[in-house]
Short mmCIF file of C-alpha atoms and ligand atoms in Angstrom, two decimals:
data_model
loop_
_atom_site.label_atom_id
_atom_site.label_comp_id
_atom_site.label_asym_id
_atom_site.label_seq_id
_atom_site.Cartn_x
_atom_site.Cartn_y
_atom_site.Cartn_z
CA MET A 1 31.07 57.95 -30.81
CA ASN A 2 32.29 60.32 -33.83
CA ALA A 3 33.17 58.31 -37.70
CA PRO A 4 36.82 59.41 -37.79
CA GLY A 5 38.13 62.25 -40.44
CA PRO A 6 35.88 64.74 -42.21
CA GLY A 7 33.66 64.33 -44.90
CA CYS A 8 33.38 65.65 -48.37
CA ARG A 9 32.02 68.95 -47.04
CA PHE A 10 29.09 68.71 -49.83
CA GLY A 11 28.58 65.31 -48.28
CA SER A 12 28.76 63.11 -51.37
CA HIS A 13 31.01 60.92 -48.60
CA ARG A 14 27.52 59.44 -48.10
CA VAL A 15 26.79 58.42 -51.57
CA VAL A 16 26.09 55.10 -51.71
CA SER A 17 25.03 54.90 -55.71
CA PRO A 18 25.78 56.00 -57.99
CA ALA A 19 29.24 56.55 -57.83
CA GLY A 20 30.52 59.89 -58.14
CA SER A 21 27.35 62.33 -57.56
CA LEU A 22 26.40 64.11 -55.23
CA PRO A 23 23.83 63.84 -52.34
CA GLN A 24 20.98 65.35 -54.09
CA ALA A 25 21.34 63.37 -57.70
CA ALA A 26 22.52 60.30 -55.63
CA TRP A 27 19.96 57.19 -55.39
CA ARG A 28 21.32 56.18 -51.99
CA LEU A 29 22.49 57.28 -48.81
CA ASP A 30 24.57 56.21 -45.97
CA SER A 31 21.87 57.29 -43.62
CA THR A 32 24.17 55.76 -40.83
CA PRO A 33 23.64 58.05 -37.65
CA ALA A 34 26.95 58.64 -36.42
CA PRO A 35 28.43 62.11 -37.87
CA TYR A 36 31.95 62.81 -40.07
CA ALA A 37 33.82 65.04 -37.69
CA ASN A 38 32.64 68.06 -40.46
CA GLU A 39 28.63 66.56 -39.56
CA ILE A 40 25.75 67.48 -37.37
CA LEU A 41 23.48 64.81 -36.37
CA CYS A 42 20.14 65.40 -35.33
CA ALA A 43 17.02 64.00 -33.56
CA VAL A 44 13.93 64.31 -35.93
CA ASP A 45 10.49 64.88 -35.05
CA VAL A 46 8.63 66.31 -37.56
CA LEU A 47 9.25 66.07 -41.36
CA ASN A 48 7.62 68.94 -43.90
CA ILE A 49 7.23 66.85 -46.39
CA ASP A 50 6.76 69.51 -49.80
CA SER A 51 3.73 70.68 -51.24
CA ALA A 52 4.25 68.81 -54.56
CA SER A 53 5.91 65.47 -52.93
CA PHE A 54 3.09 65.07 -50.72
CA LYS A 55 0.07 65.68 -52.94
CA GLN A 56 1.58 62.85 -55.33
CA ILE A 57 1.90 60.51 -52.26
CA ALA A 58 -1.55 61.21 -51.13
CA ASP A 59 -3.35 61.08 -54.47
CA ALA A 60 -1.50 57.05 -54.94
CA CYS A 61 -2.15 56.02 -51.14
CA ALA A 62 -6.10 57.35 -51.15
CA HIS A 63 -5.00 60.35 -48.83
CA ASP A 64 -5.16 57.14 -46.03
CA ALA A 65 -2.31 59.25 -43.14
CA ARG A 66 -1.12 55.29 -42.39
CA ALA A 67 -0.62 54.16 -46.23
CA ILE A 68 1.10 57.45 -46.44
CA GLY A 69 2.99 57.00 -43.68
CA GLU A 70 4.55 53.58 -44.55
CA HIS A 71 5.18 55.60 -47.94
CA ILE A 72 7.41 57.31 -46.01
CA ALA A 73 9.16 55.35 -44.48
CA ALA A 74 9.71 52.58 -47.32
CA THR A 75 11.30 55.50 -49.42
CA VAL A 76 13.18 56.00 -46.61
CA ALA A 77 14.91 53.28 -45.94
CA GLU A 78 15.10 51.80 -49.81
CA ARG A 79 16.85 55.45 -50.20
CA GLY A 80 18.65 56.44 -47.47
CA LYS A 81 16.31 59.99 -47.57
CA GLN A 82 13.40 61.59 -48.10
CA HIS A 83 13.35 61.74 -52.40
CA ASN A 84 10.26 61.41 -53.76
CA ALA A 85 11.09 59.71 -57.24
CA VAL A 86 8.09 61.66 -59.28
CA THR A 87 8.33 64.76 -58.13
CA GLY A 88 11.87 64.69 -57.43
CA SER A 89 11.63 67.14 -54.56
CA GLY A 90 11.71 66.42 -50.57
CA GLY A 91 11.08 68.88 -48.23
CA MET A 92 12.58 69.12 -44.69
CA PHE A 93 13.10 68.93 -41.16
CA VAL A 94 12.79 69.89 -37.36
CA GLY A 95 14.85 68.07 -34.78
CA ARG A 96 17.15 68.90 -32.24
CA VAL A 97 20.51 68.69 -32.19
CA LEU A 98 22.42 65.52 -30.68
CA ASP A 99 25.76 65.38 -31.99
CA ILE A 100 28.54 67.19 -33.22
CA GLY A 101 31.14 66.53 -35.15
CA ALA A 102 34.66 67.03 -33.29
CA GLY A 103 36.03 69.50 -36.55
CA LEU A 104 33.17 71.71 -36.14
CA ARG A 105 32.02 71.70 -32.48
CA ASP A 106 34.28 75.34 -32.76
CA ARG A 107 33.17 76.40 -35.75
CA THR A 108 29.08 76.63 -35.05
CA ASP A 109 27.07 78.70 -33.19
CA ILE A 110 24.51 75.25 -32.27
CA ALA A 111 24.88 73.32 -28.89
CA LEU A 112 23.59 70.21 -27.93
CA GLY A 113 20.42 69.93 -27.18
CA GLU A 114 18.92 73.39 -29.57
CA ARG A 115 15.59 72.71 -31.92
CA ILE A 116 16.61 73.58 -35.39
CA ALA A 117 14.77 73.79 -38.73
CA SER A 118 16.99 71.59 -41.45
CA LEU A 119 16.56 74.23 -44.47
CA VAL A 120 18.39 71.73 -47.41
CA SER A 121 16.15 69.27 -48.61
CA LEU A 122 14.94 66.38 -47.82
CA THR A 123 16.33 64.90 -51.05
CA LEU A 124 19.64 65.34 -49.65
CA THR A 125 19.67 64.70 -46.39
CA PRO A 126 20.60 61.26 -44.95
CA LEU A 127 18.40 59.70 -42.75
CA THR A 128 16.85 56.79 -40.58
CA ILE A 129 13.10 56.47 -39.43
CA ALA A 130 12.48 54.27 -36.19
CA GLU A 131 8.90 54.78 -36.09
CA VAL A 132 6.02 57.64 -38.14
CA ARG A 133 3.96 58.47 -35.28
CA GLY A 134 1.25 60.32 -37.27
CA VAL A 135 0.62 61.85 -40.56
CA ASP A 136 -1.54 65.21 -40.83
CA VAL A 137 -3.16 64.90 -44.69
CA ALA A 138 -4.15 68.30 -44.52
CA THR A 139 -0.71 69.76 -44.54
CA GLY A 140 1.67 67.37 -45.17
CA ARG A 141 3.26 67.39 -41.69
CA VAL A 142 4.92 63.87 -40.76
CA TRP A 143 5.66 62.64 -37.16
CA ILE A 144 8.41 60.69 -36.61
CA ASP A 145 11.24 59.25 -34.36
CA GLY A 146 13.70 59.40 -36.40
CA ARG A 147 17.54 60.96 -37.21
CA ALA A 148 19.86 63.08 -39.59
CA ILE A 149 22.82 64.76 -40.70
CA LEU A 150 23.14 68.23 -42.12
CA PHE A 151 26.94 68.44 -43.90
CA GLU A 152 29.09 70.84 -42.96
CA THR A 153 27.18 72.87 -45.96
CA SER A 154 24.00 72.12 -45.05
CA ALA A 155 21.63 75.79 -43.58
CA TYR A 156 20.11 75.22 -40.77
CA ALA A 157 17.66 78.13 -38.78
CA ARG A 158 17.19 78.40 -35.39
CA LEU A 159 13.42 77.80 -34.15
CA PRO A 160 12.26 81.74 -33.47
CA ASP A 161 11.09 82.13 -29.73
CA ASP A 162 8.08 83.62 -30.92
CA ILE A 163 6.05 82.24 -33.68
CA PRO A 164 5.00 78.64 -32.71
CA LEU A 165 6.81 75.88 -34.47
CA ASP A 166 4.38 74.83 -36.77
CA VAL A 167 3.83 77.79 -38.35
CA ALA A 168 7.42 78.50 -38.72
CA LEU A 169 8.13 75.37 -40.35
CA ALA A 170 5.23 75.85 -42.76
CA VAL A 171 7.06 79.09 -43.38
CA LEU A 172 10.58 78.07 -44.14
CA ASP A 173 10.00 75.19 -45.60
CA VAL A 174 9.21 78.23 -49.12
CA ALA A 175 11.36 80.54 -47.29
CA GLY A 176 13.53 80.69 -50.86
CA ALA A 177 10.06 82.54 -52.40
CA PRO A 178 9.16 85.51 -50.71
CA ALA A 179 12.96 86.34 -50.78
CA GLN A 180 13.11 86.33 -54.63
CA VAL A 181 10.37 87.87 -55.16
CA ARG A 182 11.57 90.98 -52.81
CA ARG A 183 14.49 90.41 -55.23
CA LEU A 184 13.18 90.45 -58.47
CA ALA A 185 10.15 92.73 -58.34
CA ARG A 186 10.71 96.72 -58.57
CA ALA A 187 8.11 99.98 -57.63
CA GLY A 188 5.57 100.44 -60.20
CA GLN A 189 5.27 96.45 -61.61
CA THR A 190 2.91 94.27 -61.61
CA VAL A 191 3.26 90.74 -60.34
CA CYS A 192 1.24 87.88 -61.19
CA VAL A 193 1.31 85.25 -59.03
CA ILE A 194 -0.50 81.25 -59.52
CA GLY A 195 -1.63 79.44 -56.65
CA ALA A 196 -1.30 82.60 -54.71
CA ASP A 197 -3.52 80.95 -51.62
CA GLY A 198 -1.30 77.82 -50.89
CA LYS A 199 2.49 78.82 -48.22
CA SER A 200 4.88 80.35 -50.81
CA GLY A 201 2.00 81.56 -53.46
CA LEU A 202 0.65 84.07 -50.11
CA LEU A 203 4.13 85.30 -49.18
CA SER A 204 4.74 85.97 -52.90
CA CYS A 205 2.44 88.00 -53.06
CA VAL A 206 3.08 89.94 -49.43
CA ALA A 207 6.60 90.24 -50.53
CA ALA A 208 5.45 91.66 -54.23
CA ARG A 209 2.37 94.36 -52.47
CA GLY A 210 5.58 95.77 -50.43
CA ALA A 211 7.60 95.80 -53.83
CA VAL A 212 6.22 97.29 -56.12
CA GLY A 213 4.42 99.78 -53.84
CA PRO A 214 0.93 101.91 -54.41
CA ARG A 215 1.69 102.20 -58.00
CA GLY A 216 2.36 98.66 -58.74
CA ARG A 217 -0.30 95.98 -58.65
CA VAL A 218 -0.87 92.24 -57.09
CA VAL A 219 -2.36 89.79 -59.07
CA ALA A 220 -3.34 87.02 -57.69
CA LEU A 221 -4.44 83.82 -59.07
CA VAL A 222 -6.57 81.01 -57.04
CA PRO A 223 -8.18 77.79 -58.02
CA ASP A 224 -11.12 78.96 -55.08
CA ALA A 225 -11.84 82.46 -54.27
CA GLY A 226 -13.93 81.56 -51.64
CA THR A 227 -10.59 80.06 -49.45
CA LEU A 228 -9.59 81.25 -46.26
CA GLY A 229 -6.61 82.73 -48.01
CA ALA A 230 -7.72 83.89 -51.25
CA ARG A 231 -10.13 86.46 -49.05
CA LEU A 232 -7.60 87.25 -47.00
CA LEU A 233 -5.35 88.40 -49.92
CA ALA A 234 -8.58 90.45 -50.91
CA GLU A 235 -9.89 91.96 -47.65
CA HIS A 236 -6.02 93.66 -46.79
CA GLY A 237 -4.84 94.39 -50.15
CA TYR A 238 -2.07 92.07 -50.34
CA ALA A 239 -3.90 91.40 -54.20
CA ASP A 240 -5.26 94.24 -55.79
CA THR A 241 -7.24 91.28 -58.27
CA VAL A 242 -7.66 87.75 -56.76
CA VAL A 243 -8.76 85.84 -60.53
CA GLU A 244 -10.40 82.18 -59.74
CA ALA A 245 -8.79 79.97 -62.68
CA ASP A 246 -7.39 76.75 -62.71
CA ALA A 247 -3.40 76.58 -63.58
CA ARG A 248 -3.28 73.83 -65.93
CA ASP A 249 -5.81 75.41 -68.43
CA ALA A 250 -3.10 77.97 -70.08
CA LEU A 251 -5.79 80.12 -72.01
CA ALA A 252 -8.27 80.05 -69.48
CA VAL A 253 -6.35 82.22 -67.13
CA VAL A 254 -4.88 84.45 -69.91
CA SER A 255 -8.47 85.55 -70.56
CA ALA A 256 -9.24 85.78 -66.85
CA VAL A 257 -6.28 87.97 -65.85
CA ALA A 258 -6.58 90.04 -69.40
CA GLY A 259 -8.82 92.39 -67.76
CA THR A 260 -7.53 92.95 -64.56
CA MET A 261 -3.66 94.03 -65.16
CA PRO A 262 -3.11 96.89 -67.51
CA ALA A 263 -0.79 95.05 -69.31
CA LEU A 264 0.41 91.32 -68.91
CA ALA A 265 2.88 91.17 -65.61
CA ASP A 266 6.20 92.08 -65.58
CA LEU A 267 7.38 89.22 -63.06
CA VAL A 268 4.87 86.07 -63.22
CA VAL A 269 5.30 83.58 -60.04
CA ASN A 270 4.25 80.31 -60.22
CA CYS A 271 3.65 78.25 -56.42
CA VAL A 272 1.45 75.53 -57.65
CA ASN A 273 1.65 72.05 -56.37
CA VAL A 274 0.28 70.35 -59.83
CA GLY A 275 1.92 70.24 -63.20
CA GLY A 276 1.09 71.11 -66.23
CA THR A 277 0.64 75.32 -65.75
CA GLU A 278 4.07 76.26 -67.00
CA LEU A 279 2.07 77.17 -70.11
CA ALA A 280 0.22 79.66 -68.53
CA SER A 281 2.96 81.18 -66.24
CA ILE A 282 4.44 82.16 -69.44
CA LEU A 283 1.40 83.67 -71.45
CA CYS A 284 0.40 85.71 -68.25
CA ALA A 285 4.28 87.28 -68.69
CA ARG A 286 4.47 90.56 -71.01
CA ASP A 287 7.49 90.31 -73.36
CA GLU A 288 10.91 90.30 -71.67
CA GLY A 289 8.97 89.79 -68.63
CA THR A 290 10.20 87.40 -65.78
CA VAL A 291 8.48 84.25 -65.08
CA TYR A 292 9.36 82.60 -61.60
CA PHE A 293 8.72 78.55 -61.22
CA PHE A 294 9.25 78.13 -57.38
CA SER A 295 7.00 75.36 -57.89
CA MET A 296 9.01 71.90 -57.61
CA ASN A 297 6.08 70.60 -60.75
CA THR A 298 7.78 72.46 -62.81
CA SER A 299 9.44 70.92 -66.26
CA PHE A 300 11.63 72.37 -68.28
CA ALA A 301 11.56 70.86 -71.21
CA ALA A 302 7.94 72.23 -70.78
CA ALA A 303 8.33 76.01 -70.02
CA ALA A 304 11.37 75.92 -72.28
CA LEU A 305 9.71 74.20 -75.91
CA GLY A 306 6.61 76.45 -74.37
CA ALA A 307 7.52 79.75 -74.70
CA GLU A 308 9.57 78.67 -77.46
CA GLY A 309 5.93 77.80 -79.32
CA VAL A 310 3.91 80.65 -78.46
CA GLY A 311 7.02 82.98 -78.84
CA LYS A 312 7.23 84.57 -75.66
CA ASP A 313 10.60 86.04 -75.12
CA VAL A 314 10.75 85.40 -71.48
CA THR A 315 13.56 85.53 -68.91
CA MET A 316 12.67 81.90 -66.71
CA VAL A 317 14.59 81.47 -63.39
CA VAL A 318 14.71 78.24 -61.30
CA GLY A 319 12.91 78.51 -57.83
CA ASN A 320 16.21 78.35 -56.17
CA GLY A 321 14.71 77.46 -52.48
CA TYR A 322 17.66 78.86 -51.13
CA ALA A 323 18.43 83.18 -50.88
CA LYS A 324 20.73 84.50 -48.12
CA GLY A 325 18.91 85.39 -45.33
CA HIS A 326 15.50 83.71 -47.01
CA ALA A 327 14.33 82.42 -43.25
CA ALA A 328 14.79 86.51 -41.29
CA VAL A 329 12.93 87.20 -44.23
CA ALA A 330 9.78 84.88 -44.30
CA LEU A 331 9.79 85.02 -40.53
CA GLN A 332 9.95 88.76 -40.44
CA LEU A 333 6.86 88.98 -42.73
CA LEU A 334 4.68 87.12 -40.39
CA ARG A 335 5.68 89.26 -37.91
CA ASP A 336 5.02 92.39 -40.02
CA HIS A 337 1.50 91.04 -40.99
CA ALA A 338 -0.26 90.09 -38.26
CA PRO A 339 -3.38 89.06 -40.70
CA VAL A 340 -0.83 86.44 -42.42
CA LEU A 341 0.22 85.65 -39.00
CA THR A 342 -2.94 84.76 -37.91
CA TYR A 343 -3.85 83.17 -41.09
CA PHE A 344 -1.08 80.69 -40.68
CA MET A 345 -2.10 79.71 -37.09
CA GLN A 346 -5.08 78.93 -38.08
CA ARG A 347 -4.22 76.64 -40.30
CA TYR A 348 -0.31 75.16 -39.65
CA ALA A 349 -0.10 75.96 -35.89
CA LEU A 350 -1.64 73.65 -33.05
CA ARG A 351 -1.11 70.06 -35.15
CA ALA A 352 0.84 67.64 -32.84
CA VAL A 353 0.51 63.55 -31.84
P1 NAP B 401 0.81 74.94 -51.14
O1 NAP B 401 1.30 75.45 -49.73
O2 NAP B 401 0.13 73.69 -51.10
O3 NAP B 401 0.36 76.34 -52.03
C1 NAP B 401 -0.13 75.63 -53.72
C2 NAP B 401 -1.60 75.91 -54.44
O4 NAP B 401 -1.27 75.67 -55.78
C3 NAP B 401 -2.66 75.90 -53.23
O5 NAP B 401 -3.20 77.25 -53.13
C4 NAP B 401 -3.12 75.13 -54.79
O6 NAP B 401 -4.95 75.53 -53.84
C5 NAP B 401 -3.30 75.94 -55.40
N1 NAP B 401 -2.92 74.85 -56.91
C6 NAP B 401 -3.47 73.38 -56.56
N2 NAP B 401 -3.62 73.51 -57.94
C7 NAP B 401 -3.98 74.85 -58.90
C8 NAP B 401 -4.97 75.04 -59.89
N3 NAP B 401 -4.79 73.73 -61.19
N4 NAP B 401 -5.17 76.17 -60.61
C9 NAP B 401 -4.08 77.32 -59.49
N5 NAP B 401 -3.94 77.18 -58.34
C10 NAP B 401 -3.81 75.68 -57.87
O7 NAP B 401 2.44 74.33 -51.42
P2 NAP B 401 3.64 75.74 -50.87
O8 NAP B 401 3.44 74.60 -50.14
O9 NAP B 401 3.31 76.44 -50.85
O10 NAP B 401 4.69 74.81 -52.40
C11 NAP B 401 3.82 75.40 -54.02
C12 NAP B 401 5.02 74.87 -54.56
O11 NAP B 401 6.56 75.33 -54.54
C13 NAP B 401 4.79 72.92 -55.02
O12 NAP B 401 5.34 73.04 -55.78
C14 NAP B 401 6.20 72.92 -53.60
O13 NAP B 401 6.37 71.63 -53.55
C15 NAP B 401 7.31 74.31 -54.65
N6 NAP B 401 8.11 74.05 -53.46
C16 NAP B 401 9.75 74.70 -53.92
C17 NAP B 401 10.54 74.73 -53.29
C18 NAP B 401 12.33 75.08 -54.16
O14 NAP B 401 12.72 75.31 -53.05
N7 NAP B 401 12.10 75.87 -55.37
C19 NAP B 401 10.53 74.97 -52.00
C20 NAP B 401 9.18 74.40 -50.87
C21 NAP B 401 8.62 73.98 -52.01
P3 NAP B 401 -5.27 74.25 -53.64
O15 NAP B 401 -4.95 74.56 -51.91
O16 NAP B 401 -7.09 74.80 -53.33
O17 NAP B 401 -5.74 73.48 -54.66
#
């Protein structure tokens, strides 16, 4: 039976502590799997843990799948949500609609039983886990038997029929990146993508290539130019140059990219999953250029003080995971670029327990 009445549209009624906070900032949520009148209850079968968070958990658990699963289950039991206290980040889920609160039934276009992907962070999504069924250490994918609540304001996407679920999930998790790059990059500009052979990095390169056009330039910085992703970027022209460097070494990065661009980049896009890369990103941008920090492993203080310290007047954009239409933009990139779809199929499809 539905819980009575509507809750706060942003979900503050689910906050246990600290009182007065919204769900993302809260330490603990009430994740009771019974929807308020303006909530949707979902049966969850897959969590896609965001890359920065998964790397941190995997490192802490010596990359042992069982230990990672236990770690995630313990976090969710303690906090009522999958919110990594170290990285501050979450991920997203895929599940089926189990129940729709009475107040939403005639206002939503999804039906009971439909399969959806959440497009809001797990850091604000009330979640319970009955069982962790498997962990894929290579992709950060976690199969569970769980329940999640979507608030009235929580975005979600119907899963497409023409793209495998695992691929759609990998792409939807980072959909904000290509959508924002399309907005920020202009024809003829130089765009430098750092962490370019990961999910968001690859999609950002593809989006940038389209936005800057034939007169523009895309420079892809990767830790290893021999990976499948790095080769894809070079062979299909999504990047004009692929540069191998460690993004944590700011001076090495600048000297590696310097000769590959006529001038420093108009736009730098940071898509790495490790910390300590703020200054490399800032130094690759031209004076009055833009640095877009999509990475969740970005320190506001390191970026702001680092830019000041090197006297760099750049606009820094926080990687909002949401942009209008971002899911459609990201999925369409796959449909329009067969090599990219093939790559994502090779890396992310057909993994299940
Ligand atoms: P991903 O697929 O794991 O890609 C990360 C990339 O960074 C990988 O290609 C990795 O290379 C590369 N990298 C790691 N260390 C590096 C180094 N020292 N120098 C250069 N490159 C390095 O991750 P993703 O899913 O695209 O996510 C990227 C970032 O966005 C993460 O921080 C994630 O948490 C964040 N994120 C943000 C949002 C948002 O809303 N803003 C949403 C989702 C994810 P290797 O694989 O070779 O190590």
